[in-house]
mmCIF file with all atom_site columns, C-alpha atoms in Angstrom:
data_model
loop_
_atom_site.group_PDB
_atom_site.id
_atom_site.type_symbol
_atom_site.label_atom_id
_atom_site.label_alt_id
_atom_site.label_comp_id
_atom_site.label_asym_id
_atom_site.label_entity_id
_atom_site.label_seq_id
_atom_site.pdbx_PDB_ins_code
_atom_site.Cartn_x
_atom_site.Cartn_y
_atom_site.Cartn_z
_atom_site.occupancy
_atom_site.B_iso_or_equiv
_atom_site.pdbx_formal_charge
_atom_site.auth_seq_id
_atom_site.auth_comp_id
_atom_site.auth_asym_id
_atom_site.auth_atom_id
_atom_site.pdbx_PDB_model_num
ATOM 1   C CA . UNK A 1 1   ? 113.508 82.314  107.439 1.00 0.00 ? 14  UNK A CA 1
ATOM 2   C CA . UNK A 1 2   ? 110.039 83.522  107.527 1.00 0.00 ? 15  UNK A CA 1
ATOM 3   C CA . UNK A 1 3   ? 108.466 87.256  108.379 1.00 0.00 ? 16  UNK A CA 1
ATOM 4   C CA . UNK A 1 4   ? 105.258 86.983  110.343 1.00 0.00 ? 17  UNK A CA 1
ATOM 5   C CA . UNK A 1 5   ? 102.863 89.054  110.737 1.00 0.00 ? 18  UNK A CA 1
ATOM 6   C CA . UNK A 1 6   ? 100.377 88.033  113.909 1.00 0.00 ? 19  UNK A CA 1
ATOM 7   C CA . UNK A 1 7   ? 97.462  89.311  115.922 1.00 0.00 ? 20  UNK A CA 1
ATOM 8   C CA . UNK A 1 8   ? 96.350  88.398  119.494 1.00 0.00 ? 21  UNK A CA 1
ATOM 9   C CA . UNK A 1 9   ? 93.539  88.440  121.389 1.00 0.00 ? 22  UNK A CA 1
ATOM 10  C CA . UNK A 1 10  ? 95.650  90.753  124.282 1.00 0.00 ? 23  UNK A CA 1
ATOM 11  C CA . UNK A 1 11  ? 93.678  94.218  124.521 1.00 0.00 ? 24  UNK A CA 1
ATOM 12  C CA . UNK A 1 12  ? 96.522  95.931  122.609 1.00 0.00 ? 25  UNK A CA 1
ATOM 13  C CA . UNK A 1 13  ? 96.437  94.006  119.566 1.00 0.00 ? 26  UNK A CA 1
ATOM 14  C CA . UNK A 1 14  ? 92.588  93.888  119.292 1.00 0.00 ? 27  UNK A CA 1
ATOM 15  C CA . UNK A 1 15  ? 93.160  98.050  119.609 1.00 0.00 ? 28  UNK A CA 1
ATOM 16  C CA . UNK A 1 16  ? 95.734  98.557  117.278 1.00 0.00 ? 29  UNK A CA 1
ATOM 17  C CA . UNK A 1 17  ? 93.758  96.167  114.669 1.00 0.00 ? 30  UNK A CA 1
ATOM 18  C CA . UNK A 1 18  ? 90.275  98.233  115.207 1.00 0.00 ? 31  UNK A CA 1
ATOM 19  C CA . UNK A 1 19  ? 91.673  101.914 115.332 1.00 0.00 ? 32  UNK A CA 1
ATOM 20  C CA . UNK A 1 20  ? 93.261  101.147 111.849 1.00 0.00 ? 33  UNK A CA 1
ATOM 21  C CA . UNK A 1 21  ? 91.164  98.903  110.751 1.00 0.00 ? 34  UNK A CA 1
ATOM 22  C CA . UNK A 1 22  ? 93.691  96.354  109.598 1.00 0.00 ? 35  UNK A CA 1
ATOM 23  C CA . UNK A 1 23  ? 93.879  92.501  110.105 1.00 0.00 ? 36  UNK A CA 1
ATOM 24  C CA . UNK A 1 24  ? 97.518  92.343  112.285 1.00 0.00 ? 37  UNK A CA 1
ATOM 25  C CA . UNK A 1 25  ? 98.950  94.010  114.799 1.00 0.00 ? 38  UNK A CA 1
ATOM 26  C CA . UNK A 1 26  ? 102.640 92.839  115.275 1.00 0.00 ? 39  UNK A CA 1
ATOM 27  C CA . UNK A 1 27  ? 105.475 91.796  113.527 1.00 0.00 ? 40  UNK A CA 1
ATOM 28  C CA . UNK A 1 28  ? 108.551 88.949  113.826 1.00 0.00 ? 41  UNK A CA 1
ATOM 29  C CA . UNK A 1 29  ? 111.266 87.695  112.198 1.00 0.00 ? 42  UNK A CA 1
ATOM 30  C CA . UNK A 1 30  ? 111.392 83.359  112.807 1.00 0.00 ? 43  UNK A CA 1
ATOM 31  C CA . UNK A 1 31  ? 114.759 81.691  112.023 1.00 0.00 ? 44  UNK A CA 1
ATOM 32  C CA . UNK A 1 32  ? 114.256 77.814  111.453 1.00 0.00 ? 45  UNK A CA 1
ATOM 33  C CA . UNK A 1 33  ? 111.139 77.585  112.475 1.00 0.00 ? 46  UNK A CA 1
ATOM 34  C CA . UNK A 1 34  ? 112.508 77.577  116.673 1.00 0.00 ? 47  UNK A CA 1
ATOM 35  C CA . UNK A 1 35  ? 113.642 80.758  116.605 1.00 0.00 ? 48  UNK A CA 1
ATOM 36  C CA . UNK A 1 36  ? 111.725 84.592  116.940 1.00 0.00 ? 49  UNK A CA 1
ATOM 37  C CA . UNK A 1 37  ? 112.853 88.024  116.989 1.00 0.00 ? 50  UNK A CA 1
ATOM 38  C CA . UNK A 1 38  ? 110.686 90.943  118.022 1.00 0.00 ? 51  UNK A CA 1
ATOM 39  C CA . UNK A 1 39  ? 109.736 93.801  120.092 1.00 0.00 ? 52  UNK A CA 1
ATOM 40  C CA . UNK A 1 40  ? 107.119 94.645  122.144 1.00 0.00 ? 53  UNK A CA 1
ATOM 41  C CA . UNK A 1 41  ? 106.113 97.227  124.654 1.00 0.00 ? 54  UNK A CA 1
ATOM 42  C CA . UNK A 1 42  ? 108.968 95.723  126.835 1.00 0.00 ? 55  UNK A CA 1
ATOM 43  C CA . UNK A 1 43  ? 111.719 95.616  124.267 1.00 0.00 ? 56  UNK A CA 1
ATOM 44  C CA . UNK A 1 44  ? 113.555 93.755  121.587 1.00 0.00 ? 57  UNK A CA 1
ATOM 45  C CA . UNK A 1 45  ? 113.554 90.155  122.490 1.00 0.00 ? 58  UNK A CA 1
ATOM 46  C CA . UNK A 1 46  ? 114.533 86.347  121.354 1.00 0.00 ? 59  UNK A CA 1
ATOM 47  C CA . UNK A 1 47  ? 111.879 83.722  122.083 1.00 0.00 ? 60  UNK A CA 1
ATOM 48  C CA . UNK A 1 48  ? 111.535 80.111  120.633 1.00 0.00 ? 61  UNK A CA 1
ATOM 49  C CA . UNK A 1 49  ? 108.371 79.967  118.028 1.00 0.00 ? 62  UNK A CA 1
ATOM 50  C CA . UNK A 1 50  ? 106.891 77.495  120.308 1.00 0.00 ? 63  UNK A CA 1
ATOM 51  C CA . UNK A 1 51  ? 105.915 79.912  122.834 1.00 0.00 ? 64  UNK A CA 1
ATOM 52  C CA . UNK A 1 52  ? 105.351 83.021  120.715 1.00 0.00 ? 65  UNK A CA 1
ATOM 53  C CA . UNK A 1 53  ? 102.861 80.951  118.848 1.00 0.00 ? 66  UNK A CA 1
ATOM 54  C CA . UNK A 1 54  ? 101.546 80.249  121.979 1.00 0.00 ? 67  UNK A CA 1
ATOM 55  C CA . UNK A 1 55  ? 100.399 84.012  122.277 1.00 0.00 ? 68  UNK A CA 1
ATOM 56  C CA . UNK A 1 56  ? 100.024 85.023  118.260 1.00 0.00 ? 69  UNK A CA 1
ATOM 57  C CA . UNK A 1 57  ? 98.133  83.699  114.878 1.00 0.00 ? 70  UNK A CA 1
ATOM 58  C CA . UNK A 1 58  ? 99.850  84.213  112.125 1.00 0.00 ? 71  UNK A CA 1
ATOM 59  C CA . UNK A 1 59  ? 97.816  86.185  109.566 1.00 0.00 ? 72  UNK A CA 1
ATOM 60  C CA . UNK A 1 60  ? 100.478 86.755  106.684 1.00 0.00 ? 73  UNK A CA 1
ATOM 61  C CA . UNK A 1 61  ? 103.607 84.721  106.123 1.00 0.00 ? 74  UNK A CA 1
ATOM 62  C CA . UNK A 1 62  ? 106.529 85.246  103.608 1.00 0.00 ? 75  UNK A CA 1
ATOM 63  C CA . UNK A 1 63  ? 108.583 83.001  103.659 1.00 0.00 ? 76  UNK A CA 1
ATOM 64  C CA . UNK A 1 64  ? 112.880 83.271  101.972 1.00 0.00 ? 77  UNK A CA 1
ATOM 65  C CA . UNK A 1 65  ? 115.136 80.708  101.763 1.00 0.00 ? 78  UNK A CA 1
ATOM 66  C CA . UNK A 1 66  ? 118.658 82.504  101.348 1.00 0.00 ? 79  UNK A CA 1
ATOM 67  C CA . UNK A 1 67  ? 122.218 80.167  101.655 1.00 0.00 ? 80  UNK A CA 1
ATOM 68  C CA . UNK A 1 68  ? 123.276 79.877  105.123 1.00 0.00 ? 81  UNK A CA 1
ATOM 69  C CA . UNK A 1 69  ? 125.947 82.251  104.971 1.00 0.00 ? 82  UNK A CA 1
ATOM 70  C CA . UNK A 1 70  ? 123.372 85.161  103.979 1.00 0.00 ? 83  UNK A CA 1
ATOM 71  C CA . UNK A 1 71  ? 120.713 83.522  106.842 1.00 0.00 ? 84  UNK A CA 1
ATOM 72  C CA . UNK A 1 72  ? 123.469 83.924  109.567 1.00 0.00 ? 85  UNK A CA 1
ATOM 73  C CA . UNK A 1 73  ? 124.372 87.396  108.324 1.00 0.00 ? 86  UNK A CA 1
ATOM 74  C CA . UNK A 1 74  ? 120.461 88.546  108.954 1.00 0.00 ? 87  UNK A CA 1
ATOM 75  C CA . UNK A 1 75  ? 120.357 86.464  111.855 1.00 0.00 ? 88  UNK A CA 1
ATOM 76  C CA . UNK A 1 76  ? 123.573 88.435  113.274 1.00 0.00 ? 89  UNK A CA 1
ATOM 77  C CA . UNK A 1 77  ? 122.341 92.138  111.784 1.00 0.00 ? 90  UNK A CA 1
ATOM 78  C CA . UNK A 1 78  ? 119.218 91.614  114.118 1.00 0.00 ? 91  UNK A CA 1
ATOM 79  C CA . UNK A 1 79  ? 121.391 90.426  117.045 1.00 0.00 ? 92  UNK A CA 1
ATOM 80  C CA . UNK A 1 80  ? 124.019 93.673  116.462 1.00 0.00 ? 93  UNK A CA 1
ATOM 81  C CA . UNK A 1 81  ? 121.209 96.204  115.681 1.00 0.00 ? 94  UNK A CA 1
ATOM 82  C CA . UNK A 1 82  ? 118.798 95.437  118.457 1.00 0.00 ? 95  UNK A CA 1
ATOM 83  C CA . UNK A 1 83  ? 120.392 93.477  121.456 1.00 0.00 ? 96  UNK A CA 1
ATOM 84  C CA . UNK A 1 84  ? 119.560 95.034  124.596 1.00 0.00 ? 97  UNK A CA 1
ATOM 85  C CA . UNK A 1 85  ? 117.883 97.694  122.653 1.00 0.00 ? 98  UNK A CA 1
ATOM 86  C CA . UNK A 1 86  ? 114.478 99.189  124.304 1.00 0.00 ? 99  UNK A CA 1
ATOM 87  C CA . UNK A 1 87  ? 110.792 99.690  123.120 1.00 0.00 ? 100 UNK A CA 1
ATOM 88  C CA . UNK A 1 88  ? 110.562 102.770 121.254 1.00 0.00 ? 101 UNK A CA 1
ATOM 89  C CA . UNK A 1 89  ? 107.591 104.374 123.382 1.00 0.00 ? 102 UNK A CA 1
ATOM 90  C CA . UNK A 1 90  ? 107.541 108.018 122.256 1.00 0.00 ? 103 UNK A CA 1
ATOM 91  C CA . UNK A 1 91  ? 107.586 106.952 118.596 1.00 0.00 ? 104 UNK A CA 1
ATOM 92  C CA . UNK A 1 92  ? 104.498 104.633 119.402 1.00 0.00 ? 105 UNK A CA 1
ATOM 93  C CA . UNK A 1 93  ? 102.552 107.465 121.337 1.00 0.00 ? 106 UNK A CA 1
ATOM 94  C CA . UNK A 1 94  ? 102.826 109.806 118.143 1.00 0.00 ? 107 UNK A CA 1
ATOM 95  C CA . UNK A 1 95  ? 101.725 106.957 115.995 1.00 0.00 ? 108 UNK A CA 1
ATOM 96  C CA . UNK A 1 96  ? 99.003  106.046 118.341 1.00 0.00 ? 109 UNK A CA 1
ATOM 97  C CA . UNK A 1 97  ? 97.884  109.632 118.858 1.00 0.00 ? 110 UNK A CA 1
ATOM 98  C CA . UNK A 1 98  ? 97.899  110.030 115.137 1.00 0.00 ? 111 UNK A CA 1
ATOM 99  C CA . UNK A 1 99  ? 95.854  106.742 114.584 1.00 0.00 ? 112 UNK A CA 1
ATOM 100 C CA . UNK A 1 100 ? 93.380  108.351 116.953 1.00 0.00 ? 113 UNK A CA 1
ATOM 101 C CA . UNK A 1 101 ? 93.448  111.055 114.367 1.00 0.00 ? 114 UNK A CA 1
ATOM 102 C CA . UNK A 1 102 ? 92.592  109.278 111.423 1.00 0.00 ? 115 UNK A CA 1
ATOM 103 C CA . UNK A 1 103 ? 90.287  106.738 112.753 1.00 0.00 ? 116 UNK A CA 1
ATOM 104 C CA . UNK A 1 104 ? 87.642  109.491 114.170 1.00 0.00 ? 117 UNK A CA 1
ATOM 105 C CA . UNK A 1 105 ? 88.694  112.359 112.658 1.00 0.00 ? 118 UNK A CA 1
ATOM 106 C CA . UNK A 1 106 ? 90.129  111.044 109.137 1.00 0.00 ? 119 UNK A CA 1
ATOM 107 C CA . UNK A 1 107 ? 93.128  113.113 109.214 1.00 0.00 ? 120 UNK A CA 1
ATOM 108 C CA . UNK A 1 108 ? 96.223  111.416 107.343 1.00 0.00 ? 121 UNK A CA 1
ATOM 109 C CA . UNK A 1 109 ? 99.174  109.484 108.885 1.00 0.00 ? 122 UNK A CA 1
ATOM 110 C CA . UNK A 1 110 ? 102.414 111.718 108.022 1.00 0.00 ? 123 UNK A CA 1
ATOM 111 C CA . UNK A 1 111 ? 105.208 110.230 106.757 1.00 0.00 ? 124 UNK A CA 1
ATOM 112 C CA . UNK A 1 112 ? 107.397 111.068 109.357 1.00 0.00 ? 125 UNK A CA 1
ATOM 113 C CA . UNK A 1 113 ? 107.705 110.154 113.431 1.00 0.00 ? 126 UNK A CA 1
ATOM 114 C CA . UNK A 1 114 ? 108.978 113.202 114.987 1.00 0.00 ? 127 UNK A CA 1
ATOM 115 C CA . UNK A 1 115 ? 109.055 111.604 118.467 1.00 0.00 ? 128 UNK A CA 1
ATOM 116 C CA . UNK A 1 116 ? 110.990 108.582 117.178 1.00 0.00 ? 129 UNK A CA 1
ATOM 117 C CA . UNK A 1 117 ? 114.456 107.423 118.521 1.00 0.00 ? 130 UNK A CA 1
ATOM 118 C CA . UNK A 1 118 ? 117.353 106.447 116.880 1.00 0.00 ? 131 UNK A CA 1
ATOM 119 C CA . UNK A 1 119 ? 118.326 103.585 119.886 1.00 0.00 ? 132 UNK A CA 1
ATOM 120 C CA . UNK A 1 120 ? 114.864 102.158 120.487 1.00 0.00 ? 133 UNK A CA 1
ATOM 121 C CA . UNK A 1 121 ? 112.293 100.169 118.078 1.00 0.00 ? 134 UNK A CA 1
ATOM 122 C CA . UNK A 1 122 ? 108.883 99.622  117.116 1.00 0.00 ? 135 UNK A CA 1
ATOM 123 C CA . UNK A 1 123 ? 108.017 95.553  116.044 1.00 0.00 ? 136 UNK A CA 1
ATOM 124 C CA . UNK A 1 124 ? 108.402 96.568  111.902 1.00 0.00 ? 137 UNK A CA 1
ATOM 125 C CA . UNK A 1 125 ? 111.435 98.607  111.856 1.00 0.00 ? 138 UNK A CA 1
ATOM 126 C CA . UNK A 1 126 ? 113.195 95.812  112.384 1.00 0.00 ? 139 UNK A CA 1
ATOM 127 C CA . UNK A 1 127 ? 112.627 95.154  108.164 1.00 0.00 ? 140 UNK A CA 1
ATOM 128 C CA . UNK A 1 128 ? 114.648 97.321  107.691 1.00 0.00 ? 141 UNK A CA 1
ATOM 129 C CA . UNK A 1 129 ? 117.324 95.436  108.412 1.00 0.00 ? 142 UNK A CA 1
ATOM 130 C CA . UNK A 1 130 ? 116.898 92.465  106.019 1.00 0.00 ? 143 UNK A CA 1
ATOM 131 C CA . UNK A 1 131 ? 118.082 92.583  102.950 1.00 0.00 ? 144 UNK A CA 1
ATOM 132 C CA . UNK A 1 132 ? 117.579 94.369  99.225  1.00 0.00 ? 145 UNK A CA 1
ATOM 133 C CA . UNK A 1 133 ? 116.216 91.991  97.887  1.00 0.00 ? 146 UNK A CA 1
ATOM 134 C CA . UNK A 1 134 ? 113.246 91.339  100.823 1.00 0.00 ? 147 UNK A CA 1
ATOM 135 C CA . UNK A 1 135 ? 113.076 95.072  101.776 1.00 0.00 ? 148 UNK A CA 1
ATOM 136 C CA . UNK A 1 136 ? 113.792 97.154  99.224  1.00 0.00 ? 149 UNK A CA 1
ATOM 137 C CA . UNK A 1 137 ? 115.761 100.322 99.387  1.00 0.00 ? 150 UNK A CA 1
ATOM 138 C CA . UNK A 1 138 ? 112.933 102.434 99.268  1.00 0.00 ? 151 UNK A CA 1
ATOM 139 C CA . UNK A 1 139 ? 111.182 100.844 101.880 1.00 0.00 ? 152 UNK A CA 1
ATOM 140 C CA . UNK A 1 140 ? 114.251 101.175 104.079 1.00 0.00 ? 153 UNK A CA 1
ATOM 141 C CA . UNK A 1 141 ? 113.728 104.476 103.701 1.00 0.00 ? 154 UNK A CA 1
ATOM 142 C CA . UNK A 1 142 ? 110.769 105.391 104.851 1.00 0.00 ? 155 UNK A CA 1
ATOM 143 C CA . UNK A 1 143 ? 110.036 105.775 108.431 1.00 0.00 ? 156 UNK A CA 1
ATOM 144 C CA . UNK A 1 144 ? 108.784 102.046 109.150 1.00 0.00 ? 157 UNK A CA 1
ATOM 145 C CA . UNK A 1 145 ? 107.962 103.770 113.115 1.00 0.00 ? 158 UNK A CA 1
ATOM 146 C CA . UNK A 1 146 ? 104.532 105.743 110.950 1.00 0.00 ? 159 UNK A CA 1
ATOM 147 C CA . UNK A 1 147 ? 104.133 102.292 108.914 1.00 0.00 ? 160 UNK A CA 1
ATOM 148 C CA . UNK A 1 148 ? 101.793 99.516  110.908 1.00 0.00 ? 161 UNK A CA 1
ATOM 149 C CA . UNK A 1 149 ? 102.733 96.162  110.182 1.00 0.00 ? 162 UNK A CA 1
ATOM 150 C CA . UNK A 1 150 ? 100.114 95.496  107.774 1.00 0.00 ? 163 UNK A CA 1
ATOM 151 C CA . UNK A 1 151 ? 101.549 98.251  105.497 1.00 0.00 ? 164 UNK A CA 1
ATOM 152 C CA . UNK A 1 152 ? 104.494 96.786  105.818 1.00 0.00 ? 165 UNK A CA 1
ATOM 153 C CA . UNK A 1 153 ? 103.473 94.053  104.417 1.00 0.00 ? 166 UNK A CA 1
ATOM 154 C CA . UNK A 1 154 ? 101.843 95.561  101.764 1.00 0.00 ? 167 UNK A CA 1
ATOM 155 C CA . UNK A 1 155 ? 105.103 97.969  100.924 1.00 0.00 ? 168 UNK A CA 1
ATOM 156 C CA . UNK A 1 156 ? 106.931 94.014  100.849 1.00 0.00 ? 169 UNK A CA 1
ATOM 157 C CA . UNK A 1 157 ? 104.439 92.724  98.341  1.00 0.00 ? 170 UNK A CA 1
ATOM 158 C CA . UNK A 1 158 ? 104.247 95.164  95.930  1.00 0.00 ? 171 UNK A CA 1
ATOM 159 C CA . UNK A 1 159 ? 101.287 96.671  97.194  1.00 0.00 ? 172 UNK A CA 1
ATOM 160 C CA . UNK A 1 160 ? 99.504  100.018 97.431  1.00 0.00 ? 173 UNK A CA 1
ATOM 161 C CA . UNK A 1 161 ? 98.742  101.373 100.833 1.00 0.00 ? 174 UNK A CA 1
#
């Protein structure tokens, strides 16, 4: 199992990577190398790695090897959690609004994503699903729809934002 984070050379990814000034844009969840879970502006989906690669380059990779038994129980979390589930877009206009915020007028992010939903999903809060021991209970408790990816990966690796 390996947690991706990617960038592409689509307008939104080049816009989310210059208004924060970070080196991704996106995040996924890959399953034996075939298989990738994320969302997008058009919702939560399931696409082989063959063509997701086809649109992203991975810029950070972590990669976990747990038994099969935990891999499947992931691999099924994901499926419960987000099947059919839709793109969360009022949580990513706050964010997005607020990234406009900080980039020209260097106002913080807040914590918090007032204009979040409970039933739809931004690409990273879909770490919070994995478990303890790759996303720690205090990450799970944040707000992942305020984090970008690449904090997410930072929070992941012990890192300060």
């Amino acid at each position: 199992m390996k947690l991706l984070w990617v960038k592409s050379k689509l307008p939104l990814s080049r816009l989310i990577m210059w208004g924060l000034d970070e080196p991704c844009s996106h995040f996924a969840v890959m399953f034996d190398d075939k298989i990738v879970f994320h969302s997008n502006l058009t919702g939560m989906h399931i696409v082989w790695a063959k063509t997701f690669m086809k649109q992203y380059e991975i810029v950070f990779e972590m990669e976990h090897s747990p038994d099969l038994a935990s891999e499947e129980e992931i691999y099924q979390g994901i499926l419960d959690a987000y099947d059919g589930k839709g793109y969360d877009y009022g949580a990513f206009a706050y964010f997005f609004w607020r990234a406009v915020l900080k980039k020209f007028f260097k106002q913080p992010m807040p914590e918090h994503n007032p204009w979040g939903s409970k039933d739809r999903f931004l690409c990273d809060e879909v770490a919070q699903l994995l478990p303890d021991s790759i996303c720690p209970p205090a990450v799970k408790a944040m707000d992942l729809a305020m984090k970008s990816p690449y904090q997410v990966w930072l929070l992941l690796n012990n890192k300060p934002l």
